[in-house]
Amino acid sequence: MSERRFDPTSGEWITFATHRQNRTFLPPANACPLCPDPKNEWDGEIRRPDYEVAVFDNRFPALSPTPPAPDVESTELYRVEPATGRCEVIAYSSDHNATLAKLGAERIRLLIDAWADRYQVLGAEGHAYVLPFENRGEAIGVTLHHPHGQIYAYDDIPARPLRKLKKAAEYRTQTGRCVECDVVAAELEDGRRIIAEGEYFIAHVPFWARYPYEVRISPKQHTSSLVAVADEARTDLSRLMHRVFTGLDDLFGFPLPYVLGIFSSPTNGSPSVAGWDGSWDDISHLHFLISPPNRSESKLKYIAGTEQMGGAYSTDIAPEVAAATLRSKIPS
């Protein structure tokens, strides 16, 4: 089964990809499919003795360019359709034990270029939204320890980015300004929640952080996607990201689990779905979101009753306090 079913009570699509139930799960390092496998000694993905960054199709995709027909028939109430799209894996290093903090700014810069390239290529294929993300750590539920992320190309805009775009369109209509630009200006003026700053980008704990040590990285000037980020600014971003990842890993003395997402302009479709009659670039402001689940060295912030059932997040640490703690761990 590889299909999407529509929830008429919420307006959201849910993907069912039952073949993923048997995907590779935490193999030993000597059988890792993301480690170089030049002699084809195990069922690896990368037939090279070494590599820096590698991108390839996910062997167990939730979305596919040619998915099978749905198992059930679509009705007026219960809509179902094939789960079309693309799912790619992006491996950050041939080193099985590497982290973005250890790999350094130069490798992160190469990764930024790869994200931008895949955003452009997948968008040109006609997909509506391209979302690079990374799940890191067993607390997040990773199935491979090797440093890597994923890139999903959706044929419509997923629920959360669409909600953000709708709010951005509403704010733009009411004020004539970009809401993310105003957020960045407010953080720069206040300063208490900023944890690191570069020439072109800032990193801060959001005023409304859903997780205690959540970090948002945004360009200071209105920029809709990584493709629009100039060469010099990409280098600035890579240095800032390296500092942030170093600080996160030093926070409790171990590689901090997190989910990383990169939110950019949609790559296809009409802005009218977000209630906007201008261009996507008008209401899209590139930003990175890093959400670690830890609220202390040994305690996790669980997504439980009020979050899952109410959609109302509750956290135990004030953003200003979290920012001060993170700031003390981030190298200059």
Rosetta silent file (secondary structure, phi, psi, omega in degrees, C-alpha in Angstrom):
SEQUENCE: MSERRFDPTSGEWITFATHRQNRTFLPPANACPLCPDPKNEWDGEIRRPDYEVAVFDNRFPALSPTPPAPDVESTELYRVEPATGRCEVIAYSSDHNATLAKLGAERIRLLIDAWADRYQVLGAEGHAYVLPFENRGEAIGVTLHHPHGQIYAYDDIPARPLRKLKKAAEYRTQTGRCVECDVVAAELEDGRRIIAEGEYFIAHVPFWARYPYEVRISPKQHTSSLVAVADEARTDLSRLMHRVFTGLDDLFGFPLPYVLGIFSSPTNGSPSVAGWDGSWDDISHLHFLISPPNRSESKLKYIAGTEQMGGAYSTDIAPEVAAATLRSKIPS
SCORE:     score description
SCORE:     0.000 S_00000001
   1 L     0.000  132.975  173.909    0.000    0.000    0.000 S_00000001
   2 E  -149.174   87.621 -173.433    1.224    3.482   -0.889 S_00000001
   3 E  -147.441  165.109  176.468   -1.689    5.899   -0.804 S_00000001
   4 E  -114.870  135.922  176.983   -3.044    9.087    0.765 S_00000001
   5 E  -119.684  137.443 -175.163   -6.348    9.242    2.621 S_00000001
   6 E   -92.169  132.959  175.560   -8.161   12.490    3.354 S_00000001
   7 E   -94.202  103.586 -176.688   -9.471   13.321    6.822 S_00000001
   8 L   -69.831  -12.061  179.903  -12.689   15.289    6.172 S_00000001
   9 L   -86.185  -17.665 -179.861  -12.835   16.350    9.829 S_00000001
  10 L  -125.439  -17.598 -177.083   -9.504   18.225    9.730 S_00000001
  11 L    81.472   16.417 -178.068   -8.764   18.780    6.045 S_00000001
  12 E  -107.561  151.103  175.139   -5.460   16.883    6.269 S_00000001
  13 E   -99.032  138.326  177.700   -4.050   14.090    4.120 S_00000001
  14 E  -117.446  130.089 -179.459   -2.509   11.025    5.790 S_00000001
  15 E   -95.214  134.635  175.429   -0.033    8.846    3.876 S_00000001
  16 E  -114.743  117.029 -179.291   -0.034    5.067    4.236 S_00000001
  17 E  -131.960   81.653 -169.258    3.182    3.390    3.085 S_00000001
  18 H   -69.194  -21.745  178.248    3.028   -0.104    4.495 S_00000001
  19 H   -66.927  -18.009 -179.810    6.222   -1.294    2.773 S_00000001
  20 H   -75.085  -12.637  179.778    8.180    0.997    5.132 S_00000001
  21 H   -59.406  -29.576 -176.120    7.303   -1.243    8.087 S_00000001
  22 H  -107.748   23.513  179.149   10.191   -3.546    7.110 S_00000001
  23 L   -70.800  162.047 -178.641   12.790   -0.890    6.293 S_00000001
  24 L   -54.165  133.558 -175.066   16.357   -1.184    7.598 S_00000001
  25 L  -130.216  109.007  174.482   16.424   -0.595   11.364 S_00000001
  26 L    44.191   59.669  178.164   19.581    0.434   13.273 S_00000001
  27 L   -71.285  160.188  174.719   22.050   -1.932   11.575 S_00000001
  28 L   -65.224  160.046 -176.209   25.586   -2.328   12.990 S_00000001
  29 H   -58.322  -32.154 -178.143   28.219    0.010   11.610 S_00000001
  30 H   -79.792    4.454  175.430   29.757   -2.761    9.492 S_00000001
  31 H  -135.509   23.033 -178.230   26.435   -3.173    7.643 S_00000001
  32 L   -72.087  126.076 -178.327   25.330    0.449    7.384 S_00000001
  33 L   -71.286   -9.765  179.220   23.774    1.150    3.946 S_00000001
  34 L  -100.543   -6.416  173.999   25.091    4.748    3.996 S_00000001
  35 L   -78.789  151.848  177.560   28.735    3.824    4.585 S_00000001
  36 E   -55.669  136.252 -177.733   30.937    3.442    1.477 S_00000001
  37 L  -132.513   61.184 -173.434   30.528   -0.036    0.004 S_00000001
  38 L   -63.810  -26.681 -177.249   33.071   -0.146   -2.861 S_00000001
  39 L  -100.896    8.216  179.838   33.319   -3.953   -2.882 S_00000001
  40 L    55.190   45.366 -176.504   29.573   -4.553   -2.588 S_00000001
  41 L   -83.049  -19.761  174.464   30.161   -6.443    0.657 S_00000001
  42 L  -143.222 -176.340 -174.343   26.731   -5.590    2.072 S_00000001
  43 L   -84.103   61.482 -176.897   23.509   -4.094    0.798 S_00000001
  44 L   -84.845  166.821 -179.256   24.895   -0.567    0.662 S_00000001
  45 L   -98.725  -21.683 -167.877   23.695    2.430   -1.322 S_00000001
  46 E  -122.120  103.701 -176.319   27.027    4.078   -2.185 S_00000001
  47 L   -87.364   61.434  179.716   29.510    2.107   -4.291 S_00000001
  48 L  -138.996  153.697  177.018   32.464    4.394   -3.637 S_00000001
  49 L   -73.323  -21.651 -177.819   35.539    4.191   -1.385 S_00000001
  50 L  -164.630  160.159  174.949   34.756    7.641    0.030 S_00000001
  51 L  -162.227  163.110  175.860   32.411   10.609   -0.454 S_00000001
  52 L   -98.352  -66.348  175.484   31.567   14.037    0.928 S_00000001
  53 L  -129.393  135.563 -179.673   27.828   14.465    0.279 S_00000001
  54 E  -130.903  138.046  178.060   25.643   11.922   -1.542 S_00000001
  55 E  -126.609  133.364 -179.593   22.014   12.215   -2.668 S_00000001
  56 E  -157.287  164.940  179.721   19.917    9.293   -3.930 S_00000001
  57 E   -65.766  140.025  176.181   16.357    7.973   -4.003 S_00000001
  58 L   -67.723  131.112 -179.751   15.044    6.509   -0.763 S_00000001
  59 L   -70.410  -23.015 -179.956   14.772    2.731   -1.008 S_00000001
  60 L  -124.308   69.440 -172.321   11.661    2.825    1.194 S_00000001
  61 L   -78.322  141.657  170.608    9.806    5.933   -0.026 S_00000001
  62 L   -77.727  -29.554  179.016    6.572    7.213    1.463 S_00000001
  63 L  -121.977  145.186 -176.089    5.975    9.061   -1.819 S_00000001
  64 E  -142.182  146.752  176.067    6.770    7.754   -5.291 S_00000001
  65 L   -62.732  -29.393 -178.559    6.605    9.080   -8.878 S_00000001
  66 L  -133.445   69.011 -179.236    4.707    5.910   -9.877 S_00000001
  67 L   -74.136  159.439  176.080    2.879    4.549   -6.815 S_00000001
  68 L   -68.463  163.263  175.940    0.453    1.619   -7.107 S_00000001
  69 L   -64.036  147.758  178.933   -3.276    2.241   -7.331 S_00000001
  70 L   -58.461  154.338 -179.554   -4.980    2.678   -3.941 S_00000001
  71 L   -77.550  -23.370 -178.075   -6.321   -0.389   -2.172 S_00000001
  72 L  -122.154  159.978  179.926   -9.732    1.186   -1.560 S_00000001
  73 L   -83.508  145.627  178.004  -12.087    3.203   -3.722 S_00000001
  74 L   -81.154  139.594  176.028  -12.424    6.934   -3.270 S_00000001
  75 L  -125.081  175.485  179.831  -15.819    8.320   -2.222 S_00000001
  76 L   -61.590  -38.155  179.608  -17.205   11.809   -1.740 S_00000001
  77 L   -84.708  -48.161 -176.776  -16.579   11.552    2.012 S_00000001
  78 L  -104.188   90.446 -178.974  -13.519    9.279    2.075 S_00000001
  79 L   -82.932  140.215  177.896  -11.170   10.535   -0.608 S_00000001
  80 E  -141.777  144.580  179.004   -8.129    8.442   -1.468 S_00000001
  81 E  -152.326  161.077  178.336   -5.423    8.912   -4.071 S_00000001
  82 E   -60.572  146.095  179.858   -1.963    7.530   -4.950 S_00000001
  83 L   -85.765   79.077 -177.614    0.882    8.865   -2.788 S_00000001
  84 E   -86.554  153.101  179.745    2.806   10.624   -5.542 S_00000001
  85 E   146.990 -161.616  178.056    5.993   12.620   -5.023 S_00000001
  86 E  -137.003  144.081  174.521    9.687   11.969   -4.420 S_00000001
  87 E  -129.536  120.639 -179.986   11.668   10.900   -1.370 S_00000001
  88 E  -120.464  155.660  173.251   15.446   11.267   -1.368 S_00000001
  89 E  -108.341  138.395  174.920   18.193   10.568    1.152 S_00000001
  90 E  -124.315  111.241 -179.312   21.082   12.993    1.571 S_00000001
  91 E   -89.830  132.727 -171.647   24.114   11.550    3.362 S_00000001
  92 L   -85.685  -20.481 -173.681   26.365   14.171    4.971 S_00000001
  93 L  -168.928  154.716  173.447   29.629   12.231    5.149 S_00000001
  94 L   -76.382  -14.714 -179.814   31.198    8.829    4.591 S_00000001
  95 L   -77.034  114.514 -176.128   32.177    8.875    8.297 S_00000001
  96 L   -61.283  -28.637 -174.185   29.609    6.775   10.149 S_00000001
  97 L  -104.978   12.158 -177.286   30.216    8.606   13.441 S_00000001
  98 L   -74.670  161.101  170.185   30.344   12.172   12.154 S_00000001
  99 L  -133.404  163.596  177.980   28.059   15.030   13.219 S_00000001
 100 H   -62.858  -31.846  176.940   27.452   18.390   11.570 S_00000001
 101 H   -65.044  -41.886 -179.016   29.345   19.998   14.454 S_00000001
 102 H   -75.377  -30.357 -176.662   32.376   17.773   13.807 S_00000001
 103 H   -70.104  -30.167  174.409   32.202   18.055   10.019 S_00000001
 104 L    92.898  169.352 -173.847   32.703   21.816   10.121 S_00000001
 105 H   -65.402  -34.629 -177.735   31.476   24.864    8.219 S_00000001
 106 H   -64.425  -42.125  178.044   33.023   23.855    4.879 S_00000001
 107 H   -69.578  -37.716  177.241   31.057   20.604    4.729 S_00000001
 108 H   -63.187  -36.544  176.925   27.875   22.374    5.848 S_00000001
 109 H   -61.773  -41.866  177.336   28.394   24.847    3.003 S_00000001
 110 H   -63.762  -37.782  178.662   28.517   21.928    0.551 S_00000001
 111 H   -65.777  -40.516  176.365   25.360   20.566    2.131 S_00000001
 112 H   -59.324  -43.667  178.109   23.616   23.938    1.694 S_00000001
 113 H   -62.938  -38.453  178.822   24.527   23.878   -1.991 S_00000001
 114 H   -67.569  -42.855  176.526   23.150   20.337   -2.293 S_00000001
 115 H   -58.321  -45.673 -178.545   19.876   21.308   -0.580 S_00000001
 116 H   -64.077  -40.571  179.604   19.514   24.281   -2.918 S_00000001
 117 H   -63.186  -46.121 -178.245   20.257   22.149   -5.982 S_00000001
 118 H   -69.049  -35.140  174.608   17.689   19.477   -5.077 S_00000001
 119 H   -57.587  -45.251 -177.986   15.099   22.158   -4.245 S_00000001
 120 H   -69.580  -44.426 -177.319   15.567   23.593   -7.726 S_00000001
 121 H   -67.361  -47.152 -178.156   15.637   20.246   -9.552 S_00000001
 122 H   -68.357  -34.590  175.357   12.655   18.733   -7.752 S_00000001
 123 H   -65.071  -38.825  179.252   10.687   21.936   -8.140 S_00000001
 124 H   -66.136  -22.104  176.839   11.392   21.932  -11.866 S_00000001
 125 L   -74.766   -9.218  177.201    9.865   18.449  -12.035 S_00000001
 126 L   105.611    0.723  178.266    6.545   20.008  -11.069 S_00000001
 127 L   -68.801  148.773 -173.134    6.335   19.135   -7.373 S_00000001
 128 L   -83.119  -31.935 -176.032    4.521   21.729   -5.293 S_00000001
 129 E  -148.113  133.323  179.860    6.688   21.773   -2.162 S_00000001
 130 E  -115.588  120.676 -176.504   10.226   20.593   -1.381 S_00000001
 131 E  -122.790  101.114  168.491   11.063   19.970    2.274 S_00000001
 132 E   -76.473  139.579  178.045   14.607   18.995    3.324 S_00000001
 133 E  -152.954  164.793  175.637   14.686   17.695    6.879 S_00000001
 134 E  -137.503  132.238  168.019   16.789   15.657    9.281 S_00000001
 135 E  -105.479  121.755 -179.142   15.761   13.336   12.094 S_00000001
 136 E  -125.673  131.452  173.850   18.668   12.762   14.469 S_00000001
 137 L    99.445  146.523 -179.947   18.884   10.479   17.457 S_00000001
 138 L   -63.608  -27.408  177.754   17.021    7.448   18.740 S_00000001
 139 L   -64.143  -23.888  177.460   14.784    9.729   20.804 S_00000001
 140 L   -86.681  -22.770 -179.559   13.439   11.016   17.493 S_00000001
 141 L   102.719   25.787 -179.538   13.006    7.498   16.105 S_00000001
 142 L   -64.034  152.615  176.721   15.803    7.293   13.548 S_00000001
 143 L  -108.435   -8.046  176.298   16.396    3.961   11.812 S_00000001
 144 L  -136.434  133.174  178.802   20.003    4.728   10.768 S_00000001
 145 L   -80.630  -23.520 -177.199   22.703    6.298   12.935 S_00000001
 146 L   -56.059  137.645 -177.214   24.817    7.422    9.964 S_00000001
 147 L   -63.926  116.297 -177.245   24.662   11.254    9.583 S_00000001
 148 E  -162.663  165.307  173.515   22.005   11.932    6.961 S_00000001
 149 E  -134.861 -171.048  179.223   18.802   13.751    6.188 S_00000001
 150 E  -135.507  160.733  175.876   15.936   13.402    3.767 S_00000001
 151 E  -133.742  116.980  177.321   14.290   15.494    1.072 S_00000001
 152 E  -104.699  134.125  173.795   10.582   15.079    0.363 S_00000001
 153 E  -114.591  111.355 -175.228    8.979   16.566   -2.745 S_00000001
 154 E   -96.182  151.476  177.763    5.212   16.769   -2.320 S_00000001
 155 L   -90.691   -1.275  164.099    2.646   17.221   -5.063 S_00000001
 156 L  -142.241  177.122 -176.872    0.706   19.616   -2.859 S_00000001
 157 L   -87.006  122.361 -179.490    1.726   21.828    0.056 S_00000001
 158 L   -59.688  162.629 -170.128    1.766   19.908    3.371 S_00000001
 159 H   -58.258  -46.594 -174.876   -0.496   21.076    6.180 S_00000001
 160 H   -69.320  -49.859  175.539    2.037   22.886    8.358 S_00000001
 161 H   -57.388  -35.508 -179.886    3.800   24.904    5.616 S_00000001
 162 H   -66.962  -40.348  176.453    0.379   25.777    4.200 S_00000001
 163 H   -61.381  -41.490  179.314   -0.824   27.082    7.569 S_00000001
 164 H   -63.549  -41.232  179.483    2.321   29.197    7.848 S_00000001
 165 H   -66.560  -38.363  178.196    1.795   30.574    4.338 S_00000001
 166 H   -63.432  -41.832  178.057   -1.850   31.401    5.091 S_00000001
 167 H   -66.865  -38.208  178.193   -0.814   33.367    8.192 S_00000001
 168 H   -64.341  -39.532  178.230    1.912   35.123    6.199 S_00000001
 169 H   -65.911  -41.322  178.434   -0.647   36.068    3.525 S_00000001
 170 H   -63.181  -43.592 -179.883   -3.050   37.342    6.168 S_00000001
 171 H   -65.245  -41.508 -179.896   -0.305   39.401    7.825 S_00000001
 172 H   -64.597  -39.605  178.983    0.845   40.807    4.484 S_00000001
 173 H   -64.754  -39.962 -176.357   -2.725   41.805    3.598 S_00000001
 174 H   -76.780  -35.641 -171.914   -3.222   43.534    6.946 S_00000001
 175 H  -115.813  -20.542 -174.136    0.150   45.290    7.256 S_00000001
 176 L    81.046    8.190 -176.601    1.794   45.253    3.845 S_00000001
 177 L  -124.442  166.328  175.216    4.838   43.589    5.400 S_00000001
 178 L   -85.172  128.558 -177.212    6.406   40.122    5.703 S_00000001
 179 H   -65.206  -38.828  179.703    5.718   38.565    9.091 S_00000001
 180 H   -67.363  -36.509  176.041    9.099   36.762    9.198 S_00000001
 181 H   -61.360  -40.801  179.368   10.905   40.018    8.357 S_00000001
 182 H   -68.504  -36.221  176.869    9.127   41.666   11.295 S_00000001
 183 H   -63.036  -46.353  179.667   10.044   38.743   13.577 S_00000001
 184 H   -61.180  -43.891  179.469   13.720   39.038   12.614 S_00000001
 185 H   -62.639  -40.421  179.734   13.648   42.814   13.186 S_00000001
 186 H   -65.580  -40.078  179.397   12.005   42.347   16.588 S_00000001
 187 H   -68.028  -39.860  178.078   14.600   39.767   17.660 S_00000001
 188 H   -64.492  -37.450  179.863   17.481   41.960   16.537 S_00000001
 189 H   -71.408  -41.068 -177.403   16.033   44.896   18.485 S_00000001
 190 H   -76.473  -53.229  174.368   15.337   42.876   21.634 S_00000001
 191 L    85.774  -21.043 -172.426   18.458   40.676   21.586 S_00000001
 192 L   -69.060  -27.980 -175.734   17.551   38.433   24.540 S_00000001
 193 L  -100.918   -3.835  177.064   16.588   35.403   22.436 S_00000001
 194 E   -73.812  131.700  178.949   19.383   35.628   19.839 S_00000001
 195 E  -108.214  -21.733  177.629   21.947   32.868   20.351 S_00000001
 196 E  -161.942  149.764 -177.894   24.241   33.580   17.378 S_00000001
 197 E  -142.190  137.636  172.948   24.437   36.142   14.608 S_00000001
 198 L  -114.753 -170.116 -179.981   26.222   36.382   11.280 S_00000001
 199 L   -71.328  -34.870 -173.443   26.366   39.115    8.688 S_00000001
 200 L  -114.987  -17.676 -175.027   23.356   37.784    6.776 S_00000001
 201 E  -130.838  155.015  171.680   21.609   35.349    9.166 S_00000001
 202 E  -127.668  154.187  173.312   20.538   35.152   12.794 S_00000001
 203 E  -122.144  130.141 -178.672   19.799   32.182   15.068 S_00000001
 204 E  -148.143  158.379  169.621   17.362   32.629   17.929 S_00000001
 205 L   -82.827  122.917 -176.966   15.039   30.775   20.263 S_00000001
 206 L   -59.617  146.494  175.263   11.555   31.730   19.059 S_00000001
 207 L   -54.635  -30.132 -176.707    9.425   33.926   21.306 S_00000001
 208 L  -111.289   27.273 -171.237    6.798   31.148   21.029 S_00000001
 209 L   -47.045  128.407  178.856    9.188   28.146   21.146 S_00000001
 210 L   -82.611  -23.979  176.667    7.294   24.843   21.202 S_00000001
 211 L  -119.705  148.359 -174.211   10.351   22.983   22.525 S_00000001
 212 L   -53.790  -42.800 -175.787   12.598   24.283   25.336 S_00000001
 213 L  -114.565   36.324  177.693   15.745   24.554   23.199 S_00000001
 214 L   -67.057  142.302 -178.630   14.168   25.152   19.806 S_00000001
 215 E  -129.537  135.828  177.262   16.277   27.232   17.401 S_00000001
 216 E  -118.147  130.250  178.297   15.158   29.220   14.365 S_00000001
 217 E  -117.237  124.700 -174.334   17.683   30.402   11.750 S_00000001
 218 E  -138.629  147.918  171.907   16.539   33.126    9.344 S_00000001
 219 E   -71.135  146.169 -179.437   18.054   35.529    6.808 S_00000001
 220 L   -70.909  -31.721  178.654   18.017   39.146    7.924 S_00000001
 221 L  -103.435  151.575 -177.988   16.727   40.284    4.529 S_00000001
 222 L   -59.191  119.827 -177.315   13.622   38.912    2.831 S_00000001
 223 L  -144.284  127.953 -170.429   14.698   35.754    0.982 S_00000001
 224 L   -87.218  -26.555 -177.520   12.268   33.122   -0.262 S_00000001
 225 L  -158.412  171.096  177.741   14.521   30.047   -0.649 S_00000001
 226 H   -64.004  -30.069  179.221   18.111   28.789   -0.530 S_00000001
 227 H   -59.620  -32.792 -177.981   18.337   29.241   -4.296 S_00000001
 228 H   -83.637   -4.061 -179.675   18.002   32.991   -3.732 S_00000001
 229 L   -82.898  122.127 -177.577   20.818   33.064   -1.143 S_00000001
 230 L   -68.402  164.370 -174.989   23.982   34.532   -2.697 S_00000001
 231 H   -56.040  -48.948 -178.367   27.347   32.808   -2.495 S_00000001
 232 H   -62.951  -38.255 -179.579   28.749   35.022    0.269 S_00000001
 233 H   -70.918  -31.913  176.295   25.571   34.653    2.321 S_00000001
 234 H   -64.682  -38.397  176.802   25.665   30.846    1.992 S_00000001
 235 H   -64.994  -41.822  176.322   29.140   30.869    3.488 S_00000001
 236 H   -60.531  -42.709  179.013   27.881   33.069    6.324 S_00000001
 237 H   -62.763  -43.242 -178.644   24.989   30.651    6.867 S_00000001
 238 H   -62.954  -39.576  178.532   27.301   27.631    6.971 S_00000001
 239 H   -66.915  -41.214  178.878   29.477   29.250    9.629 S_00000001
 240 H   -65.239  -43.954  178.896   26.463   30.208   11.701 S_00000001
 241 H   -61.527  -40.389  178.459   24.962   26.722   11.430 S_00000001
 242 H   -60.917  -42.457  177.908   28.256   25.168   12.500 S_00000001
 243 H   -62.715  -42.403 -178.752   28.315   27.358   15.598 S_00000001
 244 H   -64.984  -47.339 -179.297   24.709   26.470   16.408 S_00000001
 245 H   -65.178  -34.707  176.078   25.206   22.707   15.997 S_00000001
 246 H   -63.647  -44.379  178.939   28.377   22.889   18.089 S_00000001
 247 H   -64.263  -40.043  178.577   26.452   24.681   20.842 S_00000001
 248 H   -63.719  -41.176  179.874   23.597   22.189   20.735 S_00000001
 249 H   -71.634  -24.755  177.650   25.995   19.256   21.057 S_00000001
 250 H   -87.137  -10.592 -174.580   27.779   20.973   23.957 S_00000001
 251 H   -55.937  -49.577  179.867   24.515   21.806   25.740 S_00000001
 252 L  -119.891    6.109  175.953   24.371   18.514   27.672 S_00000001
 253 L    85.743   15.956  175.420   27.662   16.985   26.568 S_00000001
 254 L  -149.656  159.125  178.810   26.301   14.594   23.920 S_00000001
 255 L   -58.344  113.401 -173.104   25.005   14.847   20.333 S_00000001
 256 L   -73.199  129.376  173.185   21.591   16.333   20.931 S_00000001
 257 L   -64.213  149.271  176.859   18.644   14.618   19.200 S_00000001
 258 E  -165.744  166.674  165.036   16.593   16.977   17.040 S_00000001
 259 E  -116.063  127.312  177.630   14.378   17.410   14.020 S_00000001
 260 E  -110.364  133.189  174.837   15.634   19.945   11.480 S_00000001
 261 E  -132.887  146.111  178.789   13.357   21.378    8.795 S_00000001
 262 E  -117.025  114.218 -176.456   13.988   23.906    6.020 S_00000001
 263 E  -101.338  120.866 -177.561   10.949   25.997    5.056 S_00000001
 264 L  -129.963 -178.166  175.667   11.084   27.690    1.653 S_00000001
 265 L   -65.762  142.054  171.236    8.785   29.048   -1.004 S_00000001
 266 L   -56.044  154.139 -176.188    6.504   26.509   -2.704 S_00000001
 267 L  -104.669   -3.096  179.557    7.841   25.373   -6.058 S_00000001
 268 L  -164.707  169.885  177.472    4.521   25.024   -7.883 S_00000001
 269 L    91.026  166.461 -177.006    0.820   25.681   -7.541 S_00000001
 270 L   -90.476  134.590  176.099   -1.242   28.839   -7.135 S_00000001
 271 H   -62.456  -10.161  179.294   -0.767   31.158   -4.126 S_00000001
 272 H   -63.064  -23.563  178.433   -4.556   31.383   -4.022 S_00000001
 273 H   -66.739  -20.778  176.531   -4.558   28.191   -1.900 S_00000001
 274 H   -99.772    7.565 -179.933   -2.975   30.329    0.823 S_00000001
 275 L    76.621   31.170 -175.775   -5.445   33.168    0.264 S_00000001
 276 L  -128.994  136.658 -179.618   -2.924   35.308   -1.606 S_00000001
 277 L  -106.516    9.594  175.109   -3.211   36.826   -5.081 S_00000001
 278 L   -99.374 -148.900  179.884    0.449   37.840   -5.414 S_00000001
 279 L   -96.034  161.187  176.155    3.544   35.674   -5.834 S_00000001
 280 H   -60.185  -38.290 -176.043    4.839   32.982   -3.503 S_00000001
 281 H   -61.003  -26.653 -179.321    8.001   35.020   -2.955 S_00000001
 282 H   -65.197  -34.417 -173.360    5.951   37.830   -1.383 S_00000001
 283 H  -113.617    1.179  179.961    4.800   35.667    1.533 S_00000001
 284 L  -104.366  126.249  177.515    7.615   33.085    1.740 S_00000001
 285 L  -129.350  113.717 -179.308   10.631   33.802    3.944 S_00000001
 286 L   -49.577  135.344  169.214   13.278   31.087    4.175 S_00000001
 287 E  -158.224  151.258  176.082   13.921   29.738    7.674 S_00000001
 288 E  -103.837  140.638  175.939   15.424   26.693    9.374 S_00000001
 289 E  -126.472  125.302  178.606   13.776   25.170   12.427 S_00000001
 290 E  -116.377  117.708 -175.670   15.681   22.892   14.826 S_00000001
 291 E  -119.821   95.576  175.188   13.509   21.182   17.438 S_00000001
 292 L   -82.060  141.601 -179.359   15.371   19.101   20.067 S_00000001
 293 L   -81.970  -13.581 -175.155   13.134   17.040   22.383 S_00000001
 294 E   -72.888  135.543  169.248   15.372   17.365   25.474 S_00000001
 295 L  -107.004  -10.971  171.642   14.294   19.658   28.310 S_00000001
 296 L  -157.193 -177.757 -179.073   17.277   18.549   30.427 S_00000001
 297 L   -59.503  -34.359 -173.585   20.195   16.159   30.169 S_00000001
 298 L  -120.599    2.342 -176.818   18.000   13.193   31.114 S_00000001
 299 L  -121.713  140.726  178.603   14.427   14.371   30.464 S_00000001
 300 E  -106.293  151.095  171.237   12.495   14.696   27.207 S_00000001
 301 L   -91.071  107.674 -177.234    9.673   17.036   26.343 S_00000001
 302 L   -86.164  146.751  173.794    6.970   14.635   25.190 S_00000001
 303 L   -88.391   93.577 -170.041    4.222   15.533   22.759 S_00000001
 304 L  -113.825 -141.870 -168.167    1.410   14.368   25.010 S_00000001
 305 H   -56.068  -56.971 -175.459   -2.211   15.251   25.817 S_00000001
 306 H   -65.604  -31.514  179.455   -2.368   19.023   25.457 S_00000001
 307 H   -79.079  -52.429 -176.336   -0.143   18.939   22.366 S_00000001
 308 H   -68.769  -44.495 -173.580   -1.533   15.881   20.564 S_00000001
 309 L   -91.889  -33.994 -179.259   -5.183   16.317   21.431 S_00000001
 310 L   -98.353  -17.480 -174.531   -5.435   20.053   21.949 S_00000001
 311 L    67.487   17.527 -177.043   -2.740   21.252   19.557 S_00000001
 312 L  -114.030  105.933 -176.982   -1.688   23.536   22.420 S_00000001
 313 L   -74.653  147.976  176.581    2.011   23.261   23.266 S_00000001
 314 L  -138.221  128.081 -178.752    3.266   23.732   26.813 S_00000001
 315 L  -125.390  162.366 -172.597    6.951   24.031   27.747 S_00000001
 316 L  -101.807   -8.390 -175.169    8.875   24.222   31.017 S_00000001
 317 L  -126.657  128.827  179.386   11.660   26.662   30.122 S_00000001
 318 L   -65.612  140.508 -179.606   11.219   30.299   29.130 S_00000001
 319 H   -55.316  -36.215 -179.607   12.714   31.119   25.696 S_00000001
 320 H   -66.322  -37.148  177.932   14.859   33.883   27.196 S_00000001
 321 H   -70.588  -44.264  178.408   16.372   31.443   29.713 S_00000001
 322 H   -60.638  -41.686 -179.618   16.926   28.778   27.051 S_00000001
 323 H   -63.789  -42.114  179.024   18.580   31.332   24.777 S_00000001
 324 H   -62.977  -39.632  178.686   20.963   32.483   27.522 S_00000001
 325 H   -65.588  -47.126  179.399   21.939   28.861   28.211 S_00000001
 326 H   -63.811  -40.297 -178.589   22.524   28.090   24.538 S_00000001
 327 H   -58.733  -35.732 -179.238   24.402   31.341   24.004 S_00000001
 328 H   -71.056  -16.201 -178.352   26.895   30.327   26.676 S_00000001
 329 H  -100.335  -11.600 -173.596   27.649   27.103   24.754 S_00000001
 330 L   -89.583  127.252  179.908   28.035   28.562   21.265 S_00000001
 331 L   -68.246  151.531 -179.790   31.575   29.352   20.121 S_00000001
 332 L   -79.576    0.000    0.000   32.272   32.854   18.805 S_00000001
